[in-house]
C-alpha angles and dihedrals in degrees: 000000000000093000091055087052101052085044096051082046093049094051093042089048083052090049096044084046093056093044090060093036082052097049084042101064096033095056081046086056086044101058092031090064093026092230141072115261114245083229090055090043090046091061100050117056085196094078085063092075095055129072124255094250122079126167130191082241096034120058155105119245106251122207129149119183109214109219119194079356089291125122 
């Protein structure tokens, strides 16, 4: 039973790891490019309900929790 824990921990830390490896590449391209990438804005219906324009200096903080992996 304890081996099965530690084995179900060790996936979901995996998964939790590739989600933030994921967000972390995707906020570099953002401000590499200093805007958000219409694939990246395809895929999270979030970035809708903020305008276009984003500054360093002039912007709404933006964070979406994912519940059950849906946005």
């Amino acid at each position: 039973m304890a081996v099965d824990a530690d084995h179900n921990q060790a996936a979901d830390l995996a998964g939790i790891k590739k989600l933030y490896k994921d967000m972390e590449n995707e906020v570099e391209d953002a401000v590499k490019l200093g805007r958000i990438s219409e694939e990246v804005r395809s895929k999270h219906k979030g970035f809708s309900q903020w305008d276009t324009y984003s500054s360093r200096r002039d912007h709404d903080t933006i964070l979406q929790i994912v519940i059950d992996g849906e946005t």
